Amino acid sequence: MSAATISLKSYGNFVHSMTCDVSDPIALHDYIETAHNALGGLDILVNNPSGFGRTDDEAGWKMSIDIDLMASVRGCWSAVPLIENSGGGSIIHISSISGLTQSQRTPPYGAVKAAINHYTMTQALDLAPKPIRVNAIAPGSIYFEGGLWHQAQAKNPELYENILSGFPAVVLAHRRK
């Protein structure tokens, strides 16, 4: 994160940068309040937490629900009044194609992303009068060195190729520097 902070500051931007354990409700609330105070208001929240609960067992489901779903919900609980007091703005939830259709990913991941999609639609209706726009994006799979797809390719090439063959373009997006 410090490299991104330095890069943004080099353009003359004011940058507020910090980290937070999103699984801790108090820490998450304090994080959002601190950002609000440092930035002089809040007009956008981008929710992208993930515990990557990969296993179809108690631990995998708990991780996915507590982090992927509830950290997003709690973030909204803290941010919505601040965004409303700033005159409105946007909430963007990062979802996944796994929340839109069946996938070979783990059941907890797809289920909580489907829940995020439903939460987004409900929030969009509820918050429109405030005026707060609420949307979700499902960017699809992105391959990068050290990322989950890179790890999957190294650890289980057969599964990786099987999943890849299910994508229409039969390729993964690659991030650009």
JSON list of C-alpha atoms in Angstrom, two decimals:
[
{"chain": "A", "resi": 1, "resn": "MET", "atom": "CA", "xyz": [0.00, 0.00, 0.00]},
{"chain": "A", "resi": 2, "resn": "SER", "atom": "CA", "xyz": [2.86, 2.41, 0.64]},
{"chain": "A", "resi": 3, "resn": "ALA", "atom": "CA", "xyz": [3.94, 2.22, -3.02]},
{"chain": "A", "resi": 4, "resn": "ALA", "atom": "CA", "xyz": [0.43, 3.19, -4.13]},
{"chain": "A", "resi": 5, "resn": "THR", "atom": "CA", "xyz": [0.39, 6.02, -1.59]},
{"chain": "A", "resi": 6, "resn": "ILE", "atom": "CA", "xyz": [3.71, 7.36, -2.85]},
{"chain": "A", "resi": 7, "resn": "SER", "atom": "CA", "xyz": [2.57, 7.10, -6.47]},
{"chain": "A", "resi": 8, "resn": "LEU", "atom": "CA", "xyz": [-0.67, 8.98, -5.82]},
{"chain": "A", "resi": 9, "resn": "LYS", "atom": "CA", "xyz": [1.10, 11.68, -3.81]},
{"chain": "A", "resi": 10, "resn": "SER", "atom": "CA", "xyz": [3.53, 12.20, -6.70]},
{"chain": "A", "resi": 11, "resn": "TYR", "atom": "CA", "xyz": [0.59, 13.60, -8.70]},
{"chain": "A", "resi": 12, "resn": "GLY", "atom": "CA", "xyz": [-0.03, 16.20, -6.02]},
{"chain": "A", "resi": 13, "resn": "ASN", "atom": "CA", "xyz": [-3.02, 14.40, -4.53]},
{"chain": "A", "resi": 14, "resn": "PHE", "atom": "CA", "xyz": [-3.87, 14.36, -0.83]},
{"chain": "A", "resi": 15, "resn": "VAL", "atom": "CA", "xyz": [-3.74, 10.71, 0.19]},
{"chain": "A", "resi": 16, "resn": "HIS", "atom": "CA", "xyz": [-5.06, 9.11, 3.35]},
{"chain": "A", "resi": 17, "resn": "SER", "atom": "CA", "xyz": [-3.73, 5.58, 3.72]},
{"chain": "A", "resi": 18, "resn": "MET", "atom": "CA", "xyz": [-4.21, 3.03, 6.48]},
{"chain": "A", "resi": 19, "resn": "THR", "atom": "CA", "xyz": [-5.09, -0.62, 7.01]},
{"chain": "A", "resi": 20, "resn": "CYS", "atom": "CA", "xyz": [-7.74, -2.32, 9.09]},
{"chain": "A", "resi": 21, "resn": "ASP", "atom": "CA", "xyz": [-8.83, -5.79, 10.17]},
{"chain": "A", "resi": 22, "resn": "VAL", "atom": "CA", "xyz": [-12.30, -5.84, 8.59]},
{"chain": "A", "resi": 23, "resn": "SER", "atom": "CA", "xyz": [-13.29, -8.88, 10.65]},
{"chain": "A", "resi": 24, "resn": "ASP", "atom": "CA", "xyz": [-13.24, -6.64, 13.75]},
{"chain": "A", "resi": 25, "resn": "PRO", "atom": "CA", "xyz": [-16.45, -4.57, 13.75]},
{"chain": "A", "resi": 26, "resn": "ILE", "atom": "CA", "xyz": [-15.04, -1.86, 16.03]},
{"chain": "A", "resi": 27, "resn": "ALA", "atom": "CA", "xyz": [-11.81, -1.56, 14.04]},
{"chain": "A", "resi": 28, "resn": "LEU", "atom": "CA", "xyz": [-13.80, -1.30, 10.79]},
{"chain": "A", "resi": 29, "resn": "HIS", "atom": "CA", "xyz": [-16.07, 1.41, 12.20]},
{"chain": "A", "resi": 30, "resn": "ASP", "atom": "CA", "xyz": [-13.06, 3.35, 13.53]},
{"chain": "A", "resi": 31, "resn": "TYR", "atom": "CA", "xyz": [-11.31, 2.97, 10.16]},
{"chain": "A", "resi": 32, "resn": "ILE", "atom": "CA", "xyz": [-14.24, 4.52, 8.30]},
{"chain": "A", "resi": 33, "resn": "GLU", "atom": "CA", "xyz": [-14.61, 7.32, 10.87]},
{"chain": "A", "resi": 34, "resn": "THR", "atom": "CA", "xyz": [-10.87, 8.06, 10.64]},
{"chain": "A", "resi": 35, "resn": "ALA", "atom": "CA", "xyz": [-11.03, 8.23, 6.84]},
{"chain": "A", "resi": 36, "resn": "HIS", "atom": "CA", "xyz": [-14.06, 10.51, 7.04]},
{"chain": "A", "resi": 37, "resn": "ASN", "atom": "CA", "xyz": [-12.25, 12.86, 9.41]},
{"chain": "A", "resi": 38, "resn": "ALA", "atom": "CA", "xyz": [-8.97, 12.81, 7.47]},
{"chain": "A", "resi": 39, "resn": "LEU", "atom": "CA", "xyz": [-10.69, 13.46, 4.14]},
{"chain": "A", "resi": 40, "resn": "GLY", "atom": "CA", "xyz": [-13.15, 16.04, 5.40]},
{"chain": "A", "resi": 41, "resn": "GLY", "atom": "CA", "xyz": [-16.16, 13.95, 4.42]},
{"chain": "A", "resi": 42, "resn": "LEU", "atom": "CA", "xyz": [-17.08, 10.72, 2.74]},
{"chain": "A", "resi": 43, "resn": "ASP", "atom": "CA", "xyz": [-18.84, 10.34, -0.59]},
{"chain": "A", "resi": 44, "resn": "ILE", "atom": "CA", "xyz": [-17.86, 6.83, -1.66]},
{"chain": "A", "resi": 45, "resn": "LEU", "atom": "CA", "xyz": [-17.38, 3.42, -0.12]},
{"chain": "A", "resi": 46, "resn": "VAL", "atom": "CA", "xyz": [-15.81, 0.58, -2.09]},
{"chain": "A", "resi": 47, "resn": "ASN", "atom": "CA", "xyz": [-16.42, -2.75, -0.36]},
{"chain": "A", "resi": 48, "resn": "ASN", "atom": "CA", "xyz": [-13.97, -5.48, -1.37]},
{"chain": "A", "resi": 49, "resn": "PRO", "atom": "CA", "xyz": [-13.27, -7.62, 1.69]},
{"chain": "A", "resi": 50, "resn": "SER", "atom": "CA", "xyz": [-12.58, -11.32, 1.32]},
{"chain": "A", "resi": 51, "resn": "GLY", "atom": "CA", "xyz": [-11.45, -14.03, 3.66]},
{"chain": "A", "resi": 52, "resn": "PHE", "atom": "CA", "xyz": [-11.32, -16.42, 0.69]},
{"chain": "A", "resi": 53, "resn": "GLY", "atom": "CA", "xyz": [-13.17, -19.14, 2.60]},
{"chain": "A", "resi": 54, "resn": "ARG", "atom": "CA", "xyz": [-12.28, -21.96, 0.24]},
{"chain": "A", "resi": 55, "resn": "THR", "atom": "CA", "xyz": [-13.54, -25.00, 2.09]},
{"chain": "A", "resi": 56, "resn": "ASP", "atom": "CA", "xyz": [-17.07, -26.37, 2.22]},
{"chain": "A", "resi": 57, "resn": "ASP", "atom": "CA", "xyz": [-16.98, -26.81, 5.97]},
{"chain": "A", "resi": 58, "resn": "GLU", "atom": "CA", "xyz": [-17.76, -24.80, 9.10]},
{"chain": "A", "resi": 59, "resn": "ALA", "atom": "CA", "xyz": [-14.51, -22.80, 8.93]},
{"chain": "A", "resi": 60, "resn": "GLY", "atom": "CA", "xyz": [-14.88, -21.93, 5.24]},
{"chain": "A", "resi": 61, "resn": "TRP", "atom": "CA", "xyz": [-18.48, -20.80, 5.63]},
{"chain": "A", "resi": 62, "resn": "LYS", "atom": "CA", "xyz": [-17.73, -18.81, 8.78]},
{"chain": "A", "resi": 63, "resn": "MET", "atom": "CA", "xyz": [-14.81, -17.05, 7.10]},
{"chain": "A", "resi": 64, "resn": "SER", "atom": "CA", "xyz": [-16.89, -16.17, 4.03]},
{"chain": "A", "resi": 65, "resn": "ILE", "atom": "CA", "xyz": [-19.92, -14.97, 5.96]},
{"chain": "A", "resi": 66, "resn": "ASP", "atom": "CA", "xyz": [-17.97, -13.04, 8.61]},
{"chain": "A", "resi": 67, "resn": "ILE", "atom": "CA", "xyz": [-15.62, -11.29, 6.21]},
{"chain": "A", "resi": 68, "resn": "ASP", "atom": "CA", "xyz": [-16.97, -11.30, 2.64]},
{"chain": "A", "resi": 69, "resn": "LEU", "atom": "CA", "xyz": [-20.55, -10.57, 3.67]},
{"chain": "A", "resi": 70, "resn": "MET", "atom": "CA", "xyz": [-20.64, -9.04, 7.14]},
{"chain": "A", "resi": 71, "resn": "ALA", "atom": "CA", "xyz": [-17.63, -6.74, 6.71]},
{"chain": "A", "resi": 72, "resn": "SER", "atom": "CA", "xyz": [-19.41, -5.26, 3.69]},
{"chain": "A", "resi": 73, "resn": "VAL", "atom": "CA", "xyz": [-22.65, -4.87, 5.64]},
{"chain": "A", "resi": 74, "resn": "ARG", "atom": "CA", "xyz": [-20.88, -3.37, 8.67]},
{"chain": "A", "resi": 75, "resn": "GLY", "atom": "CA", "xyz": [-18.91, -1.04, 6.42]},
{"chain": "A", "resi": 76, "resn": "CYS", "atom": "CA", "xyz": [-22.21, 0.24, 5.04]},
{"chain": "A", "resi": 77, "resn": "TRP", "atom": "CA", "xyz": [-23.68, 0.65, 8.52]},
{"chain": "A", "resi": 78, "resn": "SER", "atom": "CA", "xyz": [-20.77, 2.95, 9.36]},
{"chain": "A", "resi": 79, "resn": "ALA", "atom": "CA", "xyz": [-20.47, 4.74, 6.03]},
{"chain": "A", "resi": 80, "resn": "VAL", "atom": "CA", "xyz": [-24.08, 5.42, 5.02]},
{"chain": "A", "resi": 81, "resn": "PRO", "atom": "CA", "xyz": [-24.74, 8.18, 7.61]},
{"chain": "A", "resi": 82, "resn": "LEU", "atom": "CA", "xyz": [-21.44, 9.83, 6.72]},
{"chain": "A", "resi": 83, "resn": "ILE", "atom": "CA", "xyz": [-22.12, 9.68, 2.97]},
{"chain": "A", "resi": 84, "resn": "GLU", "atom": "CA", "xyz": [-25.63, 11.02, 3.54]},
{"chain": "A", "resi": 85, "resn": "ASN", "atom": "CA", "xyz": [-24.24, 13.90, 5.66]},
{"chain": "A", "resi": 86, "resn": "SER", "atom": "CA", "xyz": [-21.84, 14.69, 2.81]},
{"chain": "A", "resi": 87, "resn": "GLY", "atom": "CA", "xyz": [-24.80, 15.22, 0.48]},
{"chain": "A", "resi": 88, "resn": "GLY", "atom": "CA", "xyz": [-24.89, 11.76, -1.06]},
{"chain": "A", "resi": 89, "resn": "GLY", "atom": "CA", "xyz": [-22.54, 9.58, -3.03]},
{"chain": "A", "resi": 90, "resn": "SER", "atom": "CA", "xyz": [-21.91, 5.97, -3.98]},
{"chain": "A", "resi": 91, "resn": "ILE", "atom": "CA", "xyz": [-21.37, 2.54, -2.55]},
{"chain": "A", "resi": 92, "resn": "ILE", "atom": "CA", "xyz": [-19.66, 0.02, -4.80]},
{"chain": "A", "resi": 93, "resn": "HIS", "atom": "CA", "xyz": [-19.64, -3.62, -3.76]},
{"chain": "A", "resi": 94, "resn": "ILE", "atom": "CA", "xyz": [-17.11, -5.88, -5.46]},
{"chain": "A", "resi": 95, "resn": "SER", "atom": "CA", "xyz": [-18.96, -9.07, -6.29]},
{"chain": "A", "resi": 96, "resn": "SER", "atom": "CA", "xyz": [-17.95, -11.97, -8.49]},
{"chain": "A", "resi": 97, "resn": "ILE", "atom": "CA", "xyz": [-19.19, -13.93, -11.45]},
{"chain": "A", "resi": 98, "resn": "SER", "atom": "CA", "xyz": [-19.38, -16.77, -8.91]},
{"chain": "A", "resi": 99, "resn": "GLY", "atom": "CA", "xyz": [-22.31, -14.94, -7.32]},
{"chain": "A", "resi": 100, "resn": "LEU", "atom": "CA", "xyz": [-24.21, -14.89, -10.62]},
{"chain": "A", "resi": 101, "resn": "THR", "atom": "CA", "xyz": [-23.96, -18.49, -11.77]},
{"chain": "A", "resi": 102, "resn": "GLN", "atom": "CA", "xyz": [-22.68, -21.87, -10.71]},
{"chain": "A", "resi": 103, "resn": "SER", "atom": "CA", "xyz": [-18.94, -22.24, -10.59]},
{"chain": "A", "resi": 104, "resn": "GLN", "atom": "CA", "xyz": [-16.20, -24.62, -9.67]},
{"chain": "A", "resi": 105, "resn": "ARG", "atom": "CA", "xyz": [-15.18, -22.35, -6.84]},
{"chain": "A", "resi": 106, "resn": "THR", "atom": "CA", "xyz": [-16.13, -23.25, -3.32]},
{"chain": "A", "resi": 107, "resn": "PRO", "atom": "CA", "xyz": [-19.78, -23.03, -2.27]},
{"chain": "A", "resi": 108, "resn": "PRO", "atom": "CA", "xyz": [-19.21, -20.40, 0.47]},
{"chain": "A", "resi": 109, "resn": "TYR", "atom": "CA", "xyz": [-17.60, -17.92, -1.93]},
{"chain": "A", "resi": 110, "resn": "GLY", "atom": "CA", "xyz": [-20.37, -18.04, -4.53]},
{"chain": "A", "resi": 111, "resn": "ALA", "atom": "CA", "xyz": [-23.12, -17.98, -1.90]},
{"chain": "A", "resi": 112, "resn": "VAL", "atom": "CA", "xyz": [-21.83, -14.87, -0.13]},
{"chain": "A", "resi": 113, "resn": "LYS", "atom": "CA", "xyz": [-21.25, -13.09, -3.45]},
{"chain": "A", "resi": 114, "resn": "ALA", "atom": "CA", "xyz": [-24.87, -13.90, -4.39]},
{"chain": "A", "resi": 115, "resn": "ALA", "atom": "CA", "xyz": [-25.87, -12.42, -1.02]},
{"chain": "A", "resi": 116, "resn": "ILE", "atom": "CA", "xyz": [-23.82, -9.29, -1.81]},
{"chain": "A", "resi": 117, "resn": "ASN", "atom": "CA", "xyz": [-25.69, -8.99, -5.13]},
{"chain": "A", "resi": 118, "resn": "HIS", "atom": "CA", "xyz": [-29.05, -9.18, -3.37]},
{"chain": "A", "resi": 119, "resn": "TYR", "atom": "CA", "xyz": [-27.91, -6.76, -0.66]},
{"chain": "A", "resi": 120, "resn": "THR", "atom": "CA", "xyz": [-26.79, -4.35, -3.39]},
{"chain": "A", "resi": 121, "resn": "MET", "atom": "CA", "xyz": [-30.19, -4.38, -5.09]},
{"chain": "A", "resi": 122, "resn": "THR", "atom": "CA", "xyz": [-32.01, -3.85, -1.79]},
{"chain": "A", "resi": 123, "resn": "GLN", "atom": "CA", "xyz": [-29.67, -1.04, -0.76]},
{"chain": "A", "resi": 124, "resn": "ALA", "atom": "CA", "xyz": [-30.05, 0.63, -4.15]},
{"chain": "A", "resi": 125, "resn": "LEU", "atom": "CA", "xyz": [-33.79, 0.95, -3.52]},
{"chain": "A", "resi": 126, "resn": "ASP", "atom": "CA", "xyz": [-33.49, 1.92, 0.14]},
{"chain": "A", "resi": 127, "resn": "LEU", "atom": "CA", "xyz": [-30.71, 4.49, -0.25]},
{"chain": "A", "resi": 128, "resn": "ALA", "atom": "CA", "xyz": [-31.76, 6.18, -3.51]},
{"chain": "A", "resi": 129, "resn": "PRO", "atom": "CA", "xyz": [-33.67, 8.95, -1.69]},
{"chain": "A", "resi": 130, "resn": "LYS", "atom": "CA", "xyz": [-30.61, 9.85, 0.44]},
{"chain": "A", "resi": 131, "resn": "PRO", "atom": "CA", "xyz": [-29.19, 10.18, -2.51]},
{"chain": "A", "resi": 132, "resn": "ILE", "atom": "CA", "xyz": [-26.74, 7.28, -2.38]},
{"chain": "A", "resi": 133, "resn": "ARG", "atom": "CA", "xyz": [-26.23, 5.13, -5.48]},
{"chain": "A", "resi": 134, "resn": "VAL", "atom": "CA", "xyz": [-25.41, 1.49, -4.80]},
{"chain": "A", "resi": 135, "resn": "ASN", "atom": "CA", "xyz": [-23.92, -0.81, -7.43]},
{"chain": "A", "resi": 136, "resn": "ALA", "atom": "CA", "xyz": [-21.95, -4.02, -7.61]},
{"chain": "A", "resi": 137, "resn": "ILE", "atom": "CA", "xyz": [-19.34, -5.02, -10.12]},
{"chain": "A", "resi": 138, "resn": "ALA", "atom": "CA", "xyz": [-18.22, -8.54, -10.93]},
{"chain": "A", "resi": 139, "resn": "PRO", "atom": "CA", "xyz": [-14.81, -8.07, -12.51]},
{"chain": "A", "resi": 140, "resn": "GLY", "atom": "CA", "xyz": [-14.20, -11.72, -13.27]},
{"chain": "A", "resi": 141, "resn": "SER", "atom": "CA", "xyz": [-11.01, -13.62, -12.67]},
{"chain": "A", "resi": 142, "resn": "ILE", "atom": "CA", "xyz": [-7.71, -11.78, -12.79]},
{"chain": "A", "resi": 143, "resn": "TYR", "atom": "CA", "xyz": [-4.38, -13.55, -13.02]},
{"chain": "A", "resi": 144, "resn": "PHE", "atom": "CA", "xyz": [-1.33, -12.02, -11.38]},
{"chain": "A", "resi": 145, "resn": "GLU", "atom": "CA", "xyz": [1.95, -13.31, -9.98]},
{"chain": "A", "resi": 146, "resn": "GLY", "atom": "CA", "xyz": [1.38, -14.61, -6.45]},
{"chain": "A", "resi": 147, "resn": "GLY", "atom": "CA", "xyz": [-2.41, -14.34, -6.76]},
{"chain": "A", "resi": 148, "resn": "LEU", "atom": "CA", "xyz": [-4.97, -17.11, -6.27]},
{"chain": "A", "resi": 149, "resn": "TRP", "atom": "CA", "xyz": [-5.02, -18.12, -9.96]},
{"chain": "A", "resi": 150, "resn": "HIS", "atom": "CA", "xyz": [-1.23, -18.25, -10.08]},
{"chain": "A", "resi": 151, "resn": "GLN", "atom": "CA", "xyz": [-1.28, -20.45, -6.97]},
{"chain": "A", "resi": 152, "resn": "ALA", "atom": "CA", "xyz": [-4.00, -22.67, -8.43]},
{"chain": "A", "resi": 153, "resn": "GLN", "atom": "CA", "xyz": [-2.04, -23.07, -11.66]},
{"chain": "A", "resi": 154, "resn": "ALA", "atom": "CA", "xyz": [1.05, -24.12, -9.71]},
{"chain": "A", "resi": 155, "resn": "LYS", "atom": "CA", "xyz": [-0.68, -26.40, -7.19]},
{"chain": "A", "resi": 156, "resn": "ASN", "atom": "CA", "xyz": [-3.36, -28.03, -9.34]},
{"chain": "A", "resi": 157, "resn": "PRO", "atom": "CA", "xyz": [-2.74, -27.46, -13.07]},
{"chain": "A", "resi": 158, "resn": "GLU", "atom": "CA", "xyz": [-5.49, -29.89, -14.10]},
{"chain": "A", "resi": 159, "resn": "LEU", "atom": "CA", "xyz": [-8.17, -28.05, -12.09]},
{"chain": "A", "resi": 160, "resn": "TYR", "atom": "CA", "xyz": [-6.80, -24.70, -13.30]},
{"chain": "A", "resi": 161, "resn": "GLU", "atom": "CA", "xyz": [-7.06, -25.76, -16.97]},
{"chain": "A", "resi": 162, "resn": "ASN", "atom": "CA", "xyz": [-10.53, -27.24, -16.39]},
{"chain": "A", "resi": 163, "resn": "ILE", "atom": "CA", "xyz": [-11.79, -23.95, -14.91]},
{"chain": "A", "resi": 164, "resn": "LEU", "atom": "CA", "xyz": [-10.06, -21.90, -17.61]},
{"chain": "A", "resi": 165, "resn": "SER", "atom": "CA", "xyz": [-11.76, -23.96, -20.34]},
{"chain": "A", "resi": 166, "resn": "GLY", "atom": "CA", "xyz": [-15.12, -22.83, -18.95]},
{"chain": "A", "resi": 167, "resn": "PHE", "atom": "CA", "xyz": [-14.42, -19.15, -19.65]},
{"chain": "A", "resi": 168, "resn": "PRO", "atom": "CA", "xyz": [-15.75, -17.92, -23.00]},
{"chain": "A", "resi": 169, "resn": "ALA", "atom": "CA", "xyz": [-12.42, -16.36, -24.02]},
{"chain": "A", "resi": 170, "resn": "VAL", "atom": "CA", "xyz": [-10.45, -19.26, -22.43]},
{"chain": "A", "resi": 171, "resn": "VAL", "atom": "CA", "xyz": [-8.09, -16.71, -20.85]},
{"chain": "A", "resi": 172, "resn": "LEU", "atom": "CA", "xyz": [-7.90, -14.79, -17.59]},
{"chain": "A", "resi": 173, "resn": "ALA", "atom": "CA", "xyz": [-7.55, -11.05, -17.39]},
{"chain": "A", "resi": 174, "resn": "HIS", "atom": "CA", "xyz": [-4.06, -9.90, -16.41]},
{"chain": "A", "resi": 175, "resn": "ARG", "atom": "CA", "xyz": [-3.45, -6.81, -14.36]},
{"chain": "A", "resi": 176, "resn": "ARG", "atom": "CA", "xyz": [-1.38, -4.03, -15.83]},
{"chain": "A", "resi": 177, "resn": "LYS", "atom": "CA", "xyz": [1.21, -2.11, -13.92]}
]
